Short mmCIF file of C-alpha atoms in Angstrom, two decimals:
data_model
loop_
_atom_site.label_atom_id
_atom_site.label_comp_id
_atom_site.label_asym_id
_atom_site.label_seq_id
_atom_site.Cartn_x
_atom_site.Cartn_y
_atom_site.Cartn_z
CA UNK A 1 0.00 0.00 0.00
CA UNK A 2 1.40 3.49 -0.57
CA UNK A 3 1.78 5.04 2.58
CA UNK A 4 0.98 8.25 2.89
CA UNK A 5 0.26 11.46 5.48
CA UNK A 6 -2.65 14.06 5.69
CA UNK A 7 -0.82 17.37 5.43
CA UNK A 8 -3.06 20.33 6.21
CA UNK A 9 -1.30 22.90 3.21
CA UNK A 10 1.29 25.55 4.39
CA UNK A 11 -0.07 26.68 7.60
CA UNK A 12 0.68 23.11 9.28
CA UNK A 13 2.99 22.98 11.56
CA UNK A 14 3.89 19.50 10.57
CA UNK A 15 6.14 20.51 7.78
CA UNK A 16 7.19 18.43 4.32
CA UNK A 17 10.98 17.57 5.17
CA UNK A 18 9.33 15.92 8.65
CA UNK A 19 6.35 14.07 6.54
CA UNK A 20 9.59 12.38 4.94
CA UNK A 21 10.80 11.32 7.64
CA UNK A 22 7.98 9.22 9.35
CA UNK A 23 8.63 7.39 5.80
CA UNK A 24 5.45 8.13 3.56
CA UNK A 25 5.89 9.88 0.12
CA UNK A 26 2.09 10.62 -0.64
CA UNK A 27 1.00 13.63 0.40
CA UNK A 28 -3.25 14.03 1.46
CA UNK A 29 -4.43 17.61 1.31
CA UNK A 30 -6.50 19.94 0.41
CA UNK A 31 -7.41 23.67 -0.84
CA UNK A 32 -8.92 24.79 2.64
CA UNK A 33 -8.85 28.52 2.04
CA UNK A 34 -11.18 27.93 -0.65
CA UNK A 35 -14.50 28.42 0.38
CA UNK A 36 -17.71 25.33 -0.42
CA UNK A 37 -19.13 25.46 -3.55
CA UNK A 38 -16.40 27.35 -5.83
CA UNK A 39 -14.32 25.45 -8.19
CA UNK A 40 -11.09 24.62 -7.43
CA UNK A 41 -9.09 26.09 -10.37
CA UNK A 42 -5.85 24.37 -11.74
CA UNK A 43 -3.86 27.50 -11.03
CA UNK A 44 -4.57 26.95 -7.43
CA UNK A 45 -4.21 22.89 -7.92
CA UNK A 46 -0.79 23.66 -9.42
CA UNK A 47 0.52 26.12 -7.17
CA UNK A 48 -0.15 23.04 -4.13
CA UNK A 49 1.26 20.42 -6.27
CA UNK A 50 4.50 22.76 -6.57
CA UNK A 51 4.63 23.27 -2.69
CA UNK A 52 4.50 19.84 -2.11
CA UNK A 53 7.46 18.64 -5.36
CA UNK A 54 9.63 21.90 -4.47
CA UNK A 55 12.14 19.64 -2.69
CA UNK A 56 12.73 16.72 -5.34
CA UNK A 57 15.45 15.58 -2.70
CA UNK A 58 11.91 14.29 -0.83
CA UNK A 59 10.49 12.41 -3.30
CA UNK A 60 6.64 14.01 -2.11
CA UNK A 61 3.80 14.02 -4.21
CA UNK A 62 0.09 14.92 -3.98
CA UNK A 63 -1.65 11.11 -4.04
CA UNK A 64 -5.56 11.92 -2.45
CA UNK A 65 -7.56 15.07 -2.27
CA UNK A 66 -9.38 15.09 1.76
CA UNK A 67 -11.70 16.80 1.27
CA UNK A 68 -13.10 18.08 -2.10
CA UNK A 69 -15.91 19.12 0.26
CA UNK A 70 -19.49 18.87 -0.98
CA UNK A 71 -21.78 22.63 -0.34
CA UNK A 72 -24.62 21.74 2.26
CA UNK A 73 -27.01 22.74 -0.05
CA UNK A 74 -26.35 19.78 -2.29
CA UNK A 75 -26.91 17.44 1.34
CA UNK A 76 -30.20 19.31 2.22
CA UNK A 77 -31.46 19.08 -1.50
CA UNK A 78 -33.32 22.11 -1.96
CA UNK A 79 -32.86 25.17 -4.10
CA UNK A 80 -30.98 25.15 -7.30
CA UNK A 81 -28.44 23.21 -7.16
CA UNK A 82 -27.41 22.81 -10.81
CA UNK A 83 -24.68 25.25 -10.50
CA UNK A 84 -22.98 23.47 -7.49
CA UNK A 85 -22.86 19.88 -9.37
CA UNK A 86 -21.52 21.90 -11.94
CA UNK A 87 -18.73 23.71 -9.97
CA UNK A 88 -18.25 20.38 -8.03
CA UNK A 89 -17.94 18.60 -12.13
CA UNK A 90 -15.41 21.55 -12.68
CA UNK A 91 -13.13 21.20 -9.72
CA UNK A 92 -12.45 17.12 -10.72
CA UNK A 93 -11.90 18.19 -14.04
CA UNK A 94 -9.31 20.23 -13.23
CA UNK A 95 -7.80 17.91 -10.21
CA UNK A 96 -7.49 15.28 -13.40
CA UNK A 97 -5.69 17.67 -15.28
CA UNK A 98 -3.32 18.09 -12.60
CA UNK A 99 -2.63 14.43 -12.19
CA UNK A 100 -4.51 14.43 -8.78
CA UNK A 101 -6.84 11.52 -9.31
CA UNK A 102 -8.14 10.14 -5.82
CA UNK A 103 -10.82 12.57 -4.14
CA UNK A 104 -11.77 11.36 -0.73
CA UNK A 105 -15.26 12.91 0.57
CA UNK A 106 -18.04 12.71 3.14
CA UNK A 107 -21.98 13.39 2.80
CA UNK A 108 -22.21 14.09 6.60
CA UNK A 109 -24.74 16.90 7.67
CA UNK A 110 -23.44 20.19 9.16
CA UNK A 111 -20.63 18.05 10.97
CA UNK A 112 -17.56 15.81 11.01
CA UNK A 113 -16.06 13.68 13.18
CA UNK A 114 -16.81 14.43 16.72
CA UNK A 115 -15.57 14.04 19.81
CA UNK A 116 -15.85 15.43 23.16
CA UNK A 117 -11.99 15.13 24.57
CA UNK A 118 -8.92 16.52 22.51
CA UNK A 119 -6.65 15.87 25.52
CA UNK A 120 -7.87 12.92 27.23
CA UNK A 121 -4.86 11.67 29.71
CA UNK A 122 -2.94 8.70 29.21
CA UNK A 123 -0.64 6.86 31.17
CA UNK A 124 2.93 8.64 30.99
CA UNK A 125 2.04 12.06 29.96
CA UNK A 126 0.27 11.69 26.48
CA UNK A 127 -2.84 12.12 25.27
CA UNK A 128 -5.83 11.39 23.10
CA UNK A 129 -9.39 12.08 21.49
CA UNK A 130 -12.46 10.79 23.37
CA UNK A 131 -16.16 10.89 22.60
CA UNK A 132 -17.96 10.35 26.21
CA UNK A 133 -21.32 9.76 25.59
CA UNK A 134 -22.80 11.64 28.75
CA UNK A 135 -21.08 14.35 27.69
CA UNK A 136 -22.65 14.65 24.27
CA UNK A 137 -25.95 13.92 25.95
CA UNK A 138 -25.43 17.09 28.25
CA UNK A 139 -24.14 19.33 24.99
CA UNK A 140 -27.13 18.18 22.79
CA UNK A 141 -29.65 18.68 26.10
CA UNK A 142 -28.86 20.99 28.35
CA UNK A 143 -26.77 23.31 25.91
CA UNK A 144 -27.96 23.23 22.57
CA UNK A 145 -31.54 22.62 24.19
CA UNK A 146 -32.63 20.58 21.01
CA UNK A 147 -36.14 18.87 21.18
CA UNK A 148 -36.20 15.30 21.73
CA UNK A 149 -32.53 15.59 22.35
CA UNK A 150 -33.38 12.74 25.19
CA UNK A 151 -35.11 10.17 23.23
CA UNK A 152 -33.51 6.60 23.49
CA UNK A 153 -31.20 7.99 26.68
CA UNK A 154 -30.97 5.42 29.12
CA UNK A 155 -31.34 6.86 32.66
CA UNK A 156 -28.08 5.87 33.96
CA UNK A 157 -26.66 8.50 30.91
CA UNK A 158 -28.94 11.00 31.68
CA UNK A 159 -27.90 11.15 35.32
CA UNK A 160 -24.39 11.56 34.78
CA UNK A 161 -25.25 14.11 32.02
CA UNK A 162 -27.38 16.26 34.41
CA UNK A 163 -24.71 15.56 36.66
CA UNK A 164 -21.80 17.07 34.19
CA UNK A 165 -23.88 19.82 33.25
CA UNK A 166 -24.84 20.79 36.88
CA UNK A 167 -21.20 20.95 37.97
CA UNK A 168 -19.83 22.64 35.07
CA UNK A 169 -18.93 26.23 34.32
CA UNK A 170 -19.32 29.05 31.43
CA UNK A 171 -15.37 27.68 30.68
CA UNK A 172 -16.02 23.97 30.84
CA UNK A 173 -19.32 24.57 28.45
CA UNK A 174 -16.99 26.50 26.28
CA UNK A 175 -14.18 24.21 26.14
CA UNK A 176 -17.14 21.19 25.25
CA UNK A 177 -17.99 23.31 22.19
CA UNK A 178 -14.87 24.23 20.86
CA UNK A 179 -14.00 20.61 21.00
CA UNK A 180 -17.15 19.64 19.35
CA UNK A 181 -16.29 22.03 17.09
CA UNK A 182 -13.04 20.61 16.46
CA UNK A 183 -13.58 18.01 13.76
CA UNK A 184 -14.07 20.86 10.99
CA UNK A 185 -10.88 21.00 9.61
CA UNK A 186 -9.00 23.39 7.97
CA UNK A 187 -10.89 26.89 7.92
CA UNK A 188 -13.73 26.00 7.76
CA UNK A 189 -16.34 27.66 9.46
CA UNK A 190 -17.15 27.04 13.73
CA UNK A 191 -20.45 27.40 14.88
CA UNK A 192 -21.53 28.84 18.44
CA UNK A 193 -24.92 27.45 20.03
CA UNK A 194 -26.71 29.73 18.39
CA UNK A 195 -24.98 29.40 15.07
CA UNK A 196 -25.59 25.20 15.62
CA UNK A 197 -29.31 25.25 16.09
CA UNK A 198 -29.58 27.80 12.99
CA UNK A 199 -27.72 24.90 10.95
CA UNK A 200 -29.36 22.08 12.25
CA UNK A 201 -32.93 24.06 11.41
CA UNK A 202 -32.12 23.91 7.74
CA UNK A 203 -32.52 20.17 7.98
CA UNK A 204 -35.92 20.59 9.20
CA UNK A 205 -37.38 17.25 9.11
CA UNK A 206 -35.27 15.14 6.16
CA UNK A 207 -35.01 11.73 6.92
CA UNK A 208 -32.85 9.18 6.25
CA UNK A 209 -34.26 8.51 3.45
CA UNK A 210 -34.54 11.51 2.22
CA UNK A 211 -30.64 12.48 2.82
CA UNK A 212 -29.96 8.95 0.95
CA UNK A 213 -31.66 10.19 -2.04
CA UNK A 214 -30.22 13.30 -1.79
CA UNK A 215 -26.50 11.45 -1.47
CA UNK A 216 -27.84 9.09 -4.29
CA UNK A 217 -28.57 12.23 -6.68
CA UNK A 218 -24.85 13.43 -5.86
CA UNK A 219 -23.58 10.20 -7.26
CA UNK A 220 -25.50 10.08 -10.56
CA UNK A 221 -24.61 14.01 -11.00
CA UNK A 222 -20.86 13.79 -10.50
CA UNK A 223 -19.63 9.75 -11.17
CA UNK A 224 -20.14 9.83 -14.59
CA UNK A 225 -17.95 13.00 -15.01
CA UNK A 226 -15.07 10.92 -12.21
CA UNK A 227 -15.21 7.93 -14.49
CA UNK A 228 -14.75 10.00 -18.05
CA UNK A 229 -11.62 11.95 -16.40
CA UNK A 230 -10.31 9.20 -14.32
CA UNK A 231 -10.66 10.38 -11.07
CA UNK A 232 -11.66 7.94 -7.96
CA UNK A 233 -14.45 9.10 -6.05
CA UNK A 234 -14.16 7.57 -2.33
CA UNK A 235 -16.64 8.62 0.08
CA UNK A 236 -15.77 8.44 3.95
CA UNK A 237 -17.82 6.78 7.08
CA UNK A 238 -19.38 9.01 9.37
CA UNK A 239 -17.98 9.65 12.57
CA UNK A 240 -19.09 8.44 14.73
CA UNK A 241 -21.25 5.79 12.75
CA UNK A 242 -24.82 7.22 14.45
CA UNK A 243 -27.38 9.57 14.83
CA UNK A 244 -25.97 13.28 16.00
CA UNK A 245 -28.43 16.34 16.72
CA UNK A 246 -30.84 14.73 15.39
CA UNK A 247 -28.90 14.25 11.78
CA UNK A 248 -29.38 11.15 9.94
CA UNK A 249 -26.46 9.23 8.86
CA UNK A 250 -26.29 7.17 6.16
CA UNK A 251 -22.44 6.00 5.87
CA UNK A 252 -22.74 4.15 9.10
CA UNK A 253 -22.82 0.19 7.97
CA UNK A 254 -22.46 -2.49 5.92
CA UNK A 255 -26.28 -2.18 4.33
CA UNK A 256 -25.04 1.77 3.91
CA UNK A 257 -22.36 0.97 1.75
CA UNK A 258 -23.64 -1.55 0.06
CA UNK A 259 -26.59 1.18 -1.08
CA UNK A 260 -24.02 3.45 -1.85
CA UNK A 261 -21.84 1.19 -4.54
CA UNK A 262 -25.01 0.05 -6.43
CA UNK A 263 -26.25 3.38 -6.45
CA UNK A 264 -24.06 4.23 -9.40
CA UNK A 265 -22.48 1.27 -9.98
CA UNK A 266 -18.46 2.89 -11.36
CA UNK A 267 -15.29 2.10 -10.43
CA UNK A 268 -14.98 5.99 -10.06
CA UNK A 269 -17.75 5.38 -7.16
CA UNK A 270 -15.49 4.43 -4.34
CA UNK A 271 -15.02 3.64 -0.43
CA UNK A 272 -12.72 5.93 1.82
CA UNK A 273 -12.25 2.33 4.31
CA UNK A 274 -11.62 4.06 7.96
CA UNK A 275 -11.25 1.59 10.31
CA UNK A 276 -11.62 3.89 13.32
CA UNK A 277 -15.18 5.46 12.22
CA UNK A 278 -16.79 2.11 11.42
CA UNK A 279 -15.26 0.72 14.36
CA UNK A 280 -16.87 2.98 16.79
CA UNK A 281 -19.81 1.32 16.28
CA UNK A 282 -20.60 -1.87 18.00
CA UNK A 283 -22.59 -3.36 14.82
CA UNK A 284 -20.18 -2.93 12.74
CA UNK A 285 -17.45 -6.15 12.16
CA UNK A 286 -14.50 -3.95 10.60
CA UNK A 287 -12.10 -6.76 9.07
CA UNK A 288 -15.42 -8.82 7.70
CA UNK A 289 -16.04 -5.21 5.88
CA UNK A 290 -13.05 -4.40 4.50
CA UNK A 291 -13.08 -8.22 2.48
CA UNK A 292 -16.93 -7.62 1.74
CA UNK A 293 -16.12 -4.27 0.29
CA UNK A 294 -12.44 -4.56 -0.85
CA UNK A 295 -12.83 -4.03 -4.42
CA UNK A 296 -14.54 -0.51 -3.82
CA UNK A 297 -11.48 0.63 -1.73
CA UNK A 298 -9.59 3.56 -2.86
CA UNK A 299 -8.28 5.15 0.02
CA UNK A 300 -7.68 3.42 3.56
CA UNK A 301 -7.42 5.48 6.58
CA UNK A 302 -6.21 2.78 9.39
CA UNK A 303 -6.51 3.46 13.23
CA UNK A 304 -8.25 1.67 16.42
CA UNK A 305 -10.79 2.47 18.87
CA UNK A 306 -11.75 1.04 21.91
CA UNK A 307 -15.67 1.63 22.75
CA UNK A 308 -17.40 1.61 25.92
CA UNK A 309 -20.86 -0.14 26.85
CA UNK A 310 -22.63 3.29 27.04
CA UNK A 311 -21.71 4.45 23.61
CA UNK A 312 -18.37 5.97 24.38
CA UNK A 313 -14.76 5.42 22.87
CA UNK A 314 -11.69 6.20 22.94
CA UNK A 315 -9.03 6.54 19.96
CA UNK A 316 -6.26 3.57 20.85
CA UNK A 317 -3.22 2.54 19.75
CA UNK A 318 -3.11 1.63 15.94
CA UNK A 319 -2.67 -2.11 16.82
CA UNK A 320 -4.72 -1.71 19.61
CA UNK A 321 -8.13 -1.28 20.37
CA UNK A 322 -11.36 -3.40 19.48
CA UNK A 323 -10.74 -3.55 15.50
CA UNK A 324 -8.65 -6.48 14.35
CA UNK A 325 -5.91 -4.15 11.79
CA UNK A 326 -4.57 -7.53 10.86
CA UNK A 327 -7.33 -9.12 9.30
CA UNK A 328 -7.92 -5.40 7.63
CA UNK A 329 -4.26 -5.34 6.46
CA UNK A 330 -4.53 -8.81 5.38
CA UNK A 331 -7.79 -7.93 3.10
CA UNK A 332 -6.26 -4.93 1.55
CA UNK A 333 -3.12 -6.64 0.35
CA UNK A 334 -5.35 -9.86 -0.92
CA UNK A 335 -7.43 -7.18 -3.16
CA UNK A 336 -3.88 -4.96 -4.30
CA UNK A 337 -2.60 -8.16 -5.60
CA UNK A 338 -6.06 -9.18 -6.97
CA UNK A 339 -5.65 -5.75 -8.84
CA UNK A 340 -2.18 -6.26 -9.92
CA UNK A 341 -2.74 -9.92 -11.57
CA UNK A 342 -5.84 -8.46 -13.36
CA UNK A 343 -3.45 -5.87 -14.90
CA UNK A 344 -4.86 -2.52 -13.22
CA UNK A 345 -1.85 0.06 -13.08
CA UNK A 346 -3.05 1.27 -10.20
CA UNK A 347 -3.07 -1.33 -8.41
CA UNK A 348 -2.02 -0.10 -5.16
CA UNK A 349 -4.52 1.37 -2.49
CA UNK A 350 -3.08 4.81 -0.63
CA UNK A 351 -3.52 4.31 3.12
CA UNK A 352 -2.17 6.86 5.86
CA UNK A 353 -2.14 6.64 9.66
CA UNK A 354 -4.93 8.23 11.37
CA UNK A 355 -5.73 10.21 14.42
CA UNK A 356 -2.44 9.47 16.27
CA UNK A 357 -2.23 10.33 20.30
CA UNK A 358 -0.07 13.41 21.86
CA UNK A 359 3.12 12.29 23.00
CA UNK A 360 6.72 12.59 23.86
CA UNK A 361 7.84 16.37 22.10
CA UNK A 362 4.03 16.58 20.65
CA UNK A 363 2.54 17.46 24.01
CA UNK A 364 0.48 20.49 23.99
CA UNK A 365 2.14 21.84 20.62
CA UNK A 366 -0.31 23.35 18.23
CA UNK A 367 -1.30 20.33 15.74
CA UNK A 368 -4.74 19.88 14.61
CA UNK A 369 -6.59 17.88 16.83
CA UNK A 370 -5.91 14.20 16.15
CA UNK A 371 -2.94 14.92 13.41
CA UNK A 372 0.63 15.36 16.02
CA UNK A 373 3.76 14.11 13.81
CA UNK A 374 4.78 11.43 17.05
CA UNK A 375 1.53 10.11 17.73
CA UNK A 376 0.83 9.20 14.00
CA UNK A 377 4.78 8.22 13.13
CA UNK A 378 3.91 4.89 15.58
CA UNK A 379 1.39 4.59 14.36
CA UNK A 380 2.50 4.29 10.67
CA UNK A 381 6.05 2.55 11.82
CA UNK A 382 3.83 -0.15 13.40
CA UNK A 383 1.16 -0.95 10.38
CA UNK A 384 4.36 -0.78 8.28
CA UNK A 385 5.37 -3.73 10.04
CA UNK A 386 2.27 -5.39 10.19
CA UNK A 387 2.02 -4.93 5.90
CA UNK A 388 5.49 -5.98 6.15
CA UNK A 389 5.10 -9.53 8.13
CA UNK A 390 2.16 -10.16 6.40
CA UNK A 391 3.54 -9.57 2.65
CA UNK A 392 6.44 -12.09 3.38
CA UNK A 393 4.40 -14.63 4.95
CA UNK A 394 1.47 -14.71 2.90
CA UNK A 395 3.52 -13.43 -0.64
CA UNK A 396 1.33 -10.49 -1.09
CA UNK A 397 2.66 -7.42 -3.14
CA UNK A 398 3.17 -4.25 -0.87
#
C-alpha cells in the first residue's frame, strides 16, 4: 500500500521535510482557504502540487484530495443546485488535469467527526481524542436545548449528564464546544450554540431517506464526469457511525455501503475504508467489511478504537483497540494483488495513519486535533510492520 500522510497545506505545523521522515511519500491535502461550492481552479491545484514537489530531494507528491468538500445545499437538497454539481464537475476536471486523481469525501450533515476530549490523559504524559457519551448527551440537552434531544437515553446516561452539566462552568461549556467544534478541519467555518441550532434548522425534518436520495442524486450528478476523467471518487464513514443532533447518517454500515456502490455502480464510485469510524460502532465487524467491500477501496485510513458499553470510545493505539488491523491489512493486500494480476496500473490502495495520540515532544504543541507528527509516526512505523510480516508470509505485493 502506498503510505501516505494528511498534510493540512502551508499553515501546518507539521512541515514536508518531517512528513519524509515518518517514511510516507504521498502527500493528502486539500485547498482549505477555498470556500464550499467554488471550483477549485488548476492555477490553485498547481501552485499546491509545486509546494509539495519543491524539494525533489523528498520524493513528495500529492496522491488523495481530503476533502473536495461537498456545499450543504447539495446534502439538504433544496434550491438550485445545478450550478454546485456543476462547480463540483469543474473542480475534478481540473484535479485530473493536474494528475490528482483520488478525491476522498463525506456526505455528513453540518458536521464531522466528533468528539468530546482533545486531551484525554494517558498513562505517561500523552494524550488522546475521546467521545464520552454523557457528555454529548449534556451538549445536545442541556446546551444546545434541542427537542427530543433525550429520546432513546438510558437513565443511567442521563444522570451523569445532568450531573456534568450541573457541575460545570461558562469555561467547561466552552471548552465542550470548541472541542465539538473541532472536527471541521481546515478553515472552515465554527459554529456557536446559536450558530448550531440555525444549521441544524435547515434540515428541518429530512429523513434518512430523504438524505440517501439526496446522497444518491450526488452520485448520478458527479460519477459519470469521475469515471470520463479518471478520477476515484471515495466517500468516507461518518464519525461516529450514528445519529448526532438529530442528523441522519447514512455512511454508518455495511447495508449503507452496500446502497451506496449500487447506487451508481463505477469504479470511479469508491469507499474511503476508515477503520476507526466504522469501528466505533458496536454493529459494525470492521475486518469482515473491509473483504466484503475490498474491491470498492480507494483510500484506507487505518486506526483503532476502543468503545465503551454506554456508547463511548476512545481513539487507541493503531494495533490496539477493538478492530482487528490484521485481518484489515490482510484484506487490503489480498485485493492490491487481486488488482495487480488483473493488470490494473493502479493497483495499489493509498492508506495513511490516522488520528495518532499526543506524545513525547508533541505534548500540547499546536497540531490539529488528532494529526501530532509522534503520535501518527507509531502509528504508521507499526502498520508498516504489520504490511510488512504479512507480505512475506502470505507473498502479497506491498
Amino acid at each position: 500500500m502506498e503510505q501516505t500522510w494528511r498534510w493540512f497545506g502551508p499553515e501546518d505545523n507539521v512541515r514536508l521535510p518531517q512528513i519524509r521522515q515518518t517514511g510516507a511519500t504521498g502527500i493528502v491535502t486539500a485547498l482549505h482557504h477555498i470556500p464550499y461550492g467554488v471550483e477549485w481552479s488548476v492555477e490553485e491545484i498547481e501552485k499546491r502540487k509545486a509546494l509539495i514537489s519543491a524539494d525533489a530531494s523528498l520524493g513528495l507528491r500529492w496522491s488523495v484530495v481530503e476533502s473536495l468538500p461537498i456545499h450543504e445545499s447539495i446534502k439538504i437538497g433544496k434550491g438550485d443546485l445545478a450550478p454546485l454539481f456543476d462547480t463540483y464537475r469543474a473542480s475534478l476536471r481540473n484535479l485530473a488535469k493536474c494528475g490528482v486523481r483520488t478525491v476522498c469525501y463525506n456526505f455528513m450533515p453540518v458536521l464531522d467527526w466528533t468528539r468530546t476530549q482533545l486531551a484525554y490523559a494517558l498513562p505517561g504524559g500523552g494524550t488522546a481524542l475521546r467521545f464520552n457519551y454523557h457528555e454529548y448527551v449534556a451538549f445536545d440537552c442541556f446546551m444546545l436545548e434541542r427537542p427530543g434531544a433525550e429520546e432513546g437515553v438510558s437513565d443511567e446516561v442521563m444522570a451523569k449528564a445532568r450531573a456534568w452539566y450541573k457541575a460545570s462552568t461558562e469555561e467547561s461549556r466552552n471548552i465542550l464546544l470548541a472541542n465539538i467544534m473541532a472536527g471541521l478541519p481546515g478553515a472552515y467555518d465554527r459554529y456557536d450554540v446559536p450558530g448550531l441550532r440555525k444549521m441544524l434548522a435547515l434540515y428541518g425534518e429530512i429523513s434518512r431517506e430523504e438524505l440517501r436520495e439526496n446522497f444518491a442524486r450526488f452520485l448520478r450528478e458527479v460519477i459519470p464526469t469521475a469515471e470520463e476523467v479518471g478520477v476515484a471518487m471515495c466517500v468516507h464513514p461518518d464519525d461516529p457511525p450514528r445519529s448526532l443532533f438529530g442528523l441522519p447518517r447514512i455512511v454508518s454500515s455495511a447495508e449503507d455501503l452496500d446502497f451506496i456502490v449500487k447506487a451508481v455502480p463505477s469504479p470511479a464510485n469508491g469507499i474511503t475504508f476508515c477503520t476507526g469510524s466504522l469501528g466505533a460502532g458496536a454493529h459494525n465487524k470492521v475486518a469482515e467489511m473491509a473483504r466484503q467491500f475490498a474491491p470498492h477501496v480507494k483510500f484506507a485510513h487505518l486506526r483503532n478504537v476502543t468503545k465503551d458499553p454506554d456508547g463511548s470510545f476512545m481513539e487507541a493505539d493503531h494495533l490496539g483497540g477493538d478492530n482487528d488491523m490484521v485481518g484489515v491489512v490482510v484484506a487490503l493486500l489480498e485485493e492490491q494483488k487481486r488488482r495487480r494480476d488483473a493488470g490494473n496500473d493502479n493497483w495499489r490502495i493509498p492508506m495513511r495513519p490516522d488520528h495518532g495520540h499526543e506524545l513525547l515532544d508533541d505534548v500540547g504543541k499546536p497540531t490539529h486535533p488528532g494529526y501530532p507528527i509522534i503520535g501518527r509516526l507509531k502509528g504508521l512505523a507499526e502498520l508498516r510492520g504489520v504490511m510488512q510480516a504479512v507480505s512475506q508470509l502470505k507473498g502479497l505485493p506491498l
